Amino acid sequence: MTRSRLATRIVLAIALTAVAAVAARSDDEVGISADGILFGQAAALEGPSSALGQRMRQGIVAAFTEINAKGGVHGRKLRLISRDDGYDPDRSVAQTLRLIDHDKVFALIGAVGTPTAMATIPITSAHNVPFIGPFTGAEFLRDPELSNVVNIRASYSAEAEAWIKHLTEDRRYTRIGIFYQDDSFGRDGLAGVKRALAKRGLELAAEGTFERNTRAVASAWRMLRRVEPEAIVMVGTYGPCAEFIKLARRSGLHPTFVNISFVGANALAQELGPDGDGVVVSQVVPFPWDASIRLVADYQAAQKAFDPTLTPDFVSLEGYLAARLAAAALEKAGPNPTRAGLLRLINEVGRFDISGTLVTTGTRMIDTPPKVFMTVIQKDGTFRAVDRL
């Protein structure tokens, strides 16, 4: 090879490297303008699980509105684009790609669901797009290799451990069944329950399943009623879980029902009406009616300022908390944030004080795991927080 050809190749290689670096840098800074930072949400906004996505969105927008009223973050206003995925993995892939490639969002926030997250995480990881505050406690999202995922809630395993601890210690139950959604979400909950029971030398008395986005639960009830369970733990969304509880109530059996936080507690209570009395729901955010907690007081004020018709809700509080965490991290990142820089900062700091409530992320969650507590639906559809069942 002649010197001139060698020199040309070296120059070309340097040029291509520079272009790649510029492309990577611009991709890392996408979604940021002189006056704004754009976030995207792919979630169920319509259909049978729509209350979950809508309430996550309400919480996020309430927080962004509160922050923007104070001048934003380093002078930039926080904005959100929400797109409906119907709690369907294929639709979630399409909407996530649209948010990243067409809408050019800086980060994703408030995604809803385990099966949808399983489908979209490879996309967000490939683009190194921050995936902040997903509304799911799936174990796979806690893999250290998924450095772009920012979890703020307890895992489903932690919720399952809390259920079984209370049912076996407070009520001395040994005959426990499970009703779960037959997909990655339900099976994640199933695995957690089996582990918690095995620690106590117990096994599930029976299992009943249903298909996602349906209310066809009769066959599941037939499977479970055979063993006359003392308790049934439930891993599903509010619609099918409410249908199952009503069916069981009509049969004359009255097991203790314990629901996962993902169910959408307020929507479940509304669906159940009088049948909700005594139904237990585990929670992973502070009690949204306890204004003595400064975070809750700030949340209530922000929600009222955004939309006075809204009432406190566990799901919207989780959305609010995710948005406040994102803003706190951006504040620490300085006036020139990048995706990679933001994720590095979140993982390195690991602890954020959000209105007096400590939120841990990444490896810090191991030392200071998020709390799980129990609530019980009352006759009038309200909730009572309990230390024991």
Short mmCIF file of N, CA and C in Angstrom, two decimals, residues 12-116:
data_model
loop_
_atom_site.label_atom_id
_atom_site.label_comp_id
_atom_site.label_asym_id
_atom_site.label_seq_id
_atom_site.Cartn_x
_atom_site.Cartn_y
_atom_site.Cartn_z
N LEU A 12 -9.54 8.97 6.68
CA LEU A 12 -10.93 8.51 6.61
C LEU A 12 -11.36 7.88 7.93
N ALA A 13 -10.49 7.08 8.53
CA ALA A 13 -10.81 6.44 9.80
C ALA A 13 -11.03 7.48 10.89
N ILE A 14 -10.16 8.50 10.90
CA ILE A 14 -10.30 9.57 11.90
C ILE A 14 -11.62 10.30 11.69
N ALA A 15 -11.95 10.55 10.42
CA ALA A 15 -13.20 11.26 10.12
C ALA A 15 -14.42 10.45 10.55
N LEU A 16 -14.38 9.13 10.25
CA LEU A 16 -15.51 8.28 10.63
C LEU A 16 -15.66 8.20 12.15
N THR A 17 -14.50 8.15 12.83
CA THR A 17 -14.54 8.12 14.29
C THR A 17 -15.15 9.40 14.83
N ALA A 18 -14.78 10.52 14.23
CA ALA A 18 -15.32 11.81 14.67
C ALA A 18 -16.82 11.89 14.43
N VAL A 19 -17.26 11.38 13.24
CA VAL A 19 -18.69 11.39 12.93
C VAL A 19 -19.45 10.53 13.94
N ALA A 20 -18.90 9.34 14.25
CA ALA A 20 -19.54 8.44 15.21
C ALA A 20 -19.63 9.09 16.58
N ALA A 21 -18.57 9.79 16.95
CA ALA A 21 -18.57 10.45 18.26
C ALA A 21 -19.62 11.55 18.32
N VAL A 22 -19.71 12.32 17.23
CA VAL A 22 -20.72 13.39 17.18
C VAL A 22 -22.11 12.79 17.22
N ALA A 23 -22.32 11.68 16.47
CA ALA A 23 -23.63 11.03 16.44
C ALA A 23 -23.99 10.52 17.83
N ALA A 24 -23.01 9.89 18.50
CA ALA A 24 -23.27 9.36 19.83
C ALA A 24 -23.59 10.49 20.80
N ARG A 25 -22.82 11.60 20.66
CA ARG A 25 -23.05 12.73 21.55
C ARG A 25 -24.42 13.33 21.32
N SER A 26 -24.78 13.51 20.04
CA SER A 26 -26.07 14.11 19.74
C SER A 26 -27.21 13.19 20.18
N ASP A 27 -27.00 11.86 20.02
CA ASP A 27 -28.02 10.90 20.45
C ASP A 27 -28.19 10.95 21.96
N ASP A 28 -27.08 11.15 22.66
CA ASP A 28 -27.10 11.20 24.11
C ASP A 28 -27.82 12.45 24.62
N GLU A 29 -27.82 13.50 23.80
CA GLU A 29 -28.41 14.77 24.21
C GLU A 29 -29.78 15.01 23.58
N VAL A 30 -30.30 14.02 22.86
CA VAL A 30 -31.59 14.19 22.21
C VAL A 30 -32.67 14.44 23.26
N GLY A 31 -33.69 15.22 22.89
CA GLY A 31 -34.78 15.52 23.80
C GLY A 31 -34.54 16.72 24.68
N ILE A 32 -33.39 17.36 24.54
CA ILE A 32 -33.07 18.54 25.33
C ILE A 32 -32.96 19.75 24.40
N SER A 33 -33.70 20.79 24.72
CA SER A 33 -33.64 22.05 23.98
C SER A 33 -33.22 23.15 24.94
N ALA A 34 -33.16 24.35 24.44
CA ALA A 34 -32.73 25.47 25.28
C ALA A 34 -33.69 25.70 26.44
N ASP A 35 -34.97 25.37 26.22
CA ASP A 35 -35.96 25.68 27.25
C ASP A 35 -36.74 24.47 27.76
N GLY A 36 -36.36 23.25 27.34
CA GLY A 36 -37.15 22.11 27.78
C GLY A 36 -36.42 20.78 27.74
N ILE A 37 -36.96 19.81 28.50
CA ILE A 37 -36.49 18.42 28.47
C ILE A 37 -37.73 17.56 28.27
N LEU A 38 -37.68 16.70 27.25
CA LEU A 38 -38.85 15.93 26.84
C LEU A 38 -38.77 14.49 27.34
N PHE A 39 -39.80 14.06 28.05
CA PHE A 39 -39.93 12.68 28.53
C PHE A 39 -41.05 11.98 27.75
N GLY A 40 -40.96 10.65 27.68
CA GLY A 40 -41.99 9.87 27.00
C GLY A 40 -42.52 8.77 27.91
N GLN A 41 -43.80 8.44 27.73
CA GLN A 41 -44.43 7.37 28.49
C GLN A 41 -45.23 6.49 27.54
N ALA A 42 -44.95 5.19 27.55
CA ALA A 42 -45.77 4.21 26.83
C ALA A 42 -46.48 3.39 27.90
N ALA A 43 -47.81 3.49 27.91
CA ALA A 43 -48.58 2.84 28.98
C ALA A 43 -50.01 2.62 28.54
N ALA A 44 -50.74 1.84 29.33
CA ALA A 44 -52.16 1.60 29.06
C ALA A 44 -52.95 2.85 29.41
N LEU A 45 -53.42 3.55 28.39
CA LEU A 45 -54.23 4.77 28.59
C LEU A 45 -55.68 4.54 28.20
N GLU A 46 -55.93 3.46 27.47
CA GLU A 46 -57.28 3.06 27.10
C GLU A 46 -57.40 1.55 27.33
N GLY A 47 -58.63 1.06 27.42
CA GLY A 47 -58.84 -0.38 27.57
C GLY A 47 -58.99 -0.80 29.02
N PRO A 48 -58.99 -2.12 29.27
CA PRO A 48 -59.33 -2.67 30.59
C PRO A 48 -58.35 -2.34 31.71
N SER A 49 -57.15 -1.92 31.39
CA SER A 49 -56.17 -1.57 32.43
C SER A 49 -55.81 -0.09 32.40
N SER A 50 -56.65 0.72 31.76
CA SER A 50 -56.32 2.12 31.50
C SER A 50 -56.13 2.96 32.75
N ALA A 51 -56.81 2.61 33.85
CA ALA A 51 -56.67 3.41 35.07
C ALA A 51 -55.22 3.46 35.54
N LEU A 52 -54.47 2.39 35.28
CA LEU A 52 -53.07 2.35 35.73
C LEU A 52 -52.22 3.36 34.98
N GLY A 53 -52.30 3.34 33.66
CA GLY A 53 -51.51 4.28 32.87
C GLY A 53 -51.96 5.72 33.06
N GLN A 54 -53.26 5.93 33.13
CA GLN A 54 -53.79 7.28 33.29
C GLN A 54 -53.35 7.89 34.62
N ARG A 55 -53.40 7.08 35.68
CA ARG A 55 -53.04 7.63 36.98
C ARG A 55 -51.54 7.81 37.14
N MET A 56 -50.75 6.95 36.53
CA MET A 56 -49.31 7.20 36.51
C MET A 56 -49.04 8.53 35.80
N ARG A 57 -49.72 8.73 34.67
CA ARG A 57 -49.54 9.98 33.92
C ARG A 57 -49.94 11.19 34.75
N GLN A 58 -51.07 11.09 35.45
CA GLN A 58 -51.54 12.22 36.27
C GLN A 58 -50.49 12.62 37.30
N GLY A 59 -49.88 11.62 37.94
CA GLY A 59 -48.87 11.90 38.95
C GLY A 59 -47.63 12.55 38.36
N ILE A 60 -47.20 12.05 37.21
CA ILE A 60 -46.01 12.61 36.55
C ILE A 60 -46.27 14.05 36.14
N VAL A 61 -47.40 14.29 35.49
CA VAL A 61 -47.70 15.64 35.01
C VAL A 61 -47.90 16.60 36.18
N ALA A 62 -48.51 16.14 37.27
CA ALA A 62 -48.66 16.99 38.45
C ALA A 62 -47.30 17.43 38.98
N ALA A 63 -46.35 16.50 39.02
CA ALA A 63 -45.00 16.83 39.49
C ALA A 63 -44.31 17.79 38.52
N PHE A 64 -44.40 17.51 37.23
CA PHE A 64 -43.77 18.40 36.24
C PHE A 64 -44.37 19.80 36.31
N THR A 65 -45.68 19.88 36.47
CA THR A 65 -46.34 21.19 36.56
C THR A 65 -45.84 21.95 37.78
N GLU A 66 -45.71 21.24 38.91
CA GLU A 66 -45.19 21.86 40.13
C GLU A 66 -43.77 22.37 39.93
N ILE A 67 -42.93 21.55 39.32
CA ILE A 67 -41.52 21.91 39.10
C ILE A 67 -41.41 23.07 38.11
N ASN A 68 -42.20 23.03 37.05
CA ASN A 68 -42.14 24.08 36.04
C ASN A 68 -42.60 25.43 36.59
N ALA A 69 -43.56 25.39 37.51
CA ALA A 69 -44.05 26.63 38.12
C ALA A 69 -42.96 27.32 38.93
N LYS A 70 -41.96 26.54 39.34
CA LYS A 70 -40.84 27.08 40.11
C LYS A 70 -39.64 27.39 39.23
N GLY A 71 -39.84 27.35 37.91
CA GLY A 71 -38.76 27.68 36.98
C GLY A 71 -38.13 26.50 36.28
N GLY A 72 -38.63 25.29 36.55
CA GLY A 72 -38.09 24.10 35.88
C GLY A 72 -36.79 23.64 36.51
N VAL A 73 -36.00 22.96 35.73
CA VAL A 73 -34.69 22.46 36.17
C VAL A 73 -33.61 23.16 35.36
N HIS A 74 -32.82 23.96 36.03
CA HIS A 74 -31.80 24.77 35.37
C HIS A 74 -32.40 25.56 34.20
N GLY A 75 -33.60 26.09 34.45
CA GLY A 75 -34.26 26.94 33.46
C GLY A 75 -35.02 26.21 32.38
N ARG A 76 -34.99 24.88 32.40
CA ARG A 76 -35.72 24.10 31.38
C ARG A 76 -37.01 23.53 31.97
N LYS A 77 -38.10 23.60 31.21
CA LYS A 77 -39.36 23.03 31.62
C LYS A 77 -39.39 21.53 31.27
N LEU A 78 -39.99 20.74 32.14
CA LEU A 78 -40.11 19.30 31.92
C LEU A 78 -41.44 19.02 31.23
N ARG A 79 -41.40 18.26 30.14
CA ARG A 79 -42.61 17.98 29.37
C ARG A 79 -42.75 16.47 29.17
N LEU A 80 -44.00 16.03 28.99
CA LEU A 80 -44.28 14.60 28.84
C LEU A 80 -45.16 14.34 27.63
N ILE A 81 -44.75 13.34 26.82
CA ILE A 81 -45.61 12.79 25.77
C ILE A 81 -46.02 11.39 26.20
N SER A 82 -47.31 11.14 26.28
CA SER A 82 -47.81 9.81 26.65
C SER A 82 -48.47 9.14 25.46
N ARG A 83 -48.14 7.88 25.24
CA ARG A 83 -48.73 7.13 24.13
C ARG A 83 -49.32 5.82 24.65
N ASP A 84 -50.47 5.47 24.14
CA ASP A 84 -51.22 4.31 24.61
C ASP A 84 -50.69 3.01 24.01
N ASP A 85 -50.35 2.05 24.88
CA ASP A 85 -49.93 0.73 24.38
C ASP A 85 -50.94 -0.36 24.72
N GLY A 86 -52.05 0.02 25.41
CA GLY A 86 -53.09 -0.95 25.71
C GLY A 86 -52.66 -2.12 26.57
N TYR A 87 -51.51 -1.99 27.26
CA TYR A 87 -50.97 -3.09 28.07
C TYR A 87 -50.73 -4.32 27.19
N ASP A 88 -50.24 -4.06 25.98
CA ASP A 88 -49.97 -5.11 25.00
C ASP A 88 -48.51 -5.01 24.57
N PRO A 89 -47.71 -6.07 24.68
CA PRO A 89 -46.28 -5.98 24.38
C PRO A 89 -45.96 -5.50 22.97
N ASP A 90 -46.67 -5.99 21.95
CA ASP A 90 -46.39 -5.58 20.58
C ASP A 90 -46.67 -4.09 20.37
N ARG A 91 -47.78 -3.63 20.90
CA ARG A 91 -48.10 -2.21 20.79
C ARG A 91 -47.11 -1.36 21.58
N SER A 92 -46.65 -1.89 22.69
CA SER A 92 -45.69 -1.15 23.50
C SER A 92 -44.36 -0.97 22.77
N VAL A 93 -43.95 -2.01 22.04
CA VAL A 93 -42.74 -1.89 21.22
C VAL A 93 -42.90 -0.77 20.20
N ALA A 94 -44.04 -0.77 19.49
CA ALA A 94 -44.28 0.24 18.46
C ALA A 94 -44.29 1.64 19.06
N GLN A 95 -44.95 1.80 20.21
CA GLN A 95 -45.05 3.13 20.81
C GLN A 95 -43.72 3.58 21.40
N THR A 96 -42.95 2.64 21.94
CA THR A 96 -41.64 2.98 22.49
C THR A 96 -40.70 3.43 21.37
N LEU A 97 -40.71 2.72 20.26
CA LEU A 97 -39.90 3.12 19.11
C LEU A 97 -40.32 4.50 18.59
N ARG A 98 -41.63 4.75 18.60
CA ARG A 98 -42.12 6.05 18.15
C ARG A 98 -41.64 7.17 19.07
N LEU A 99 -41.67 6.91 20.36
CA LEU A 99 -41.21 7.92 21.32
C LEU A 99 -39.72 8.21 21.15
N ILE A 100 -38.94 7.16 20.90
CA ILE A 100 -37.49 7.33 20.79
C ILE A 100 -37.09 7.90 19.43
N ASP A 101 -37.62 7.32 18.34
CA ASP A 101 -37.17 7.68 17.00
C ASP A 101 -37.90 8.89 16.41
N HIS A 102 -39.20 9.00 16.69
CA HIS A 102 -40.00 10.08 16.09
C HIS A 102 -40.12 11.29 17.03
N ASP A 103 -40.53 11.02 18.27
CA ASP A 103 -40.72 12.12 19.22
C ASP A 103 -39.41 12.64 19.79
N LYS A 104 -38.36 11.81 19.73
CA LYS A 104 -37.02 12.20 20.19
C LYS A 104 -37.01 12.57 21.68
N VAL A 105 -37.55 11.67 22.52
CA VAL A 105 -37.57 11.95 23.95
C VAL A 105 -36.19 11.73 24.56
N PHE A 106 -35.94 12.44 25.64
CA PHE A 106 -34.67 12.30 26.36
C PHE A 106 -34.68 11.03 27.21
N ALA A 107 -35.83 10.75 27.83
CA ALA A 107 -35.94 9.59 28.72
C ALA A 107 -37.37 9.09 28.72
N LEU A 108 -37.53 7.83 29.10
CA LEU A 108 -38.86 7.24 29.29
C LEU A 108 -39.17 7.19 30.78
N ILE A 109 -40.44 7.37 31.12
CA ILE A 109 -40.83 7.40 32.52
C ILE A 109 -42.25 6.84 32.66
N GLY A 110 -42.49 6.14 33.76
CA GLY A 110 -43.85 5.70 34.08
C GLY A 110 -44.43 4.64 33.17
N ALA A 111 -43.59 3.78 32.60
CA ALA A 111 -44.12 2.65 31.82
C ALA A 111 -44.91 1.73 32.74
N VAL A 112 -45.89 1.02 32.19
CA VAL A 112 -46.77 0.19 33.02
C VAL A 112 -46.73 -1.27 32.56
N GLY A 113 -46.30 -2.16 33.46
CA GLY A 113 -46.43 -3.58 33.18
C GLY A 113 -45.15 -4.35 32.98
N THR A 114 -45.19 -5.63 33.36
CA THR A 114 -44.04 -6.53 33.17
C THR A 114 -43.92 -7.04 31.74
N PRO A 115 -44.98 -7.59 31.13
CA PRO A 115 -44.84 -8.10 29.76
C PRO A 115 -44.46 -7.00 28.77
N THR A 116 -44.96 -5.79 28.97
CA THR A 116 -44.60 -4.69 28.09
C THR A 116 -43.14 -4.28 28.31
#
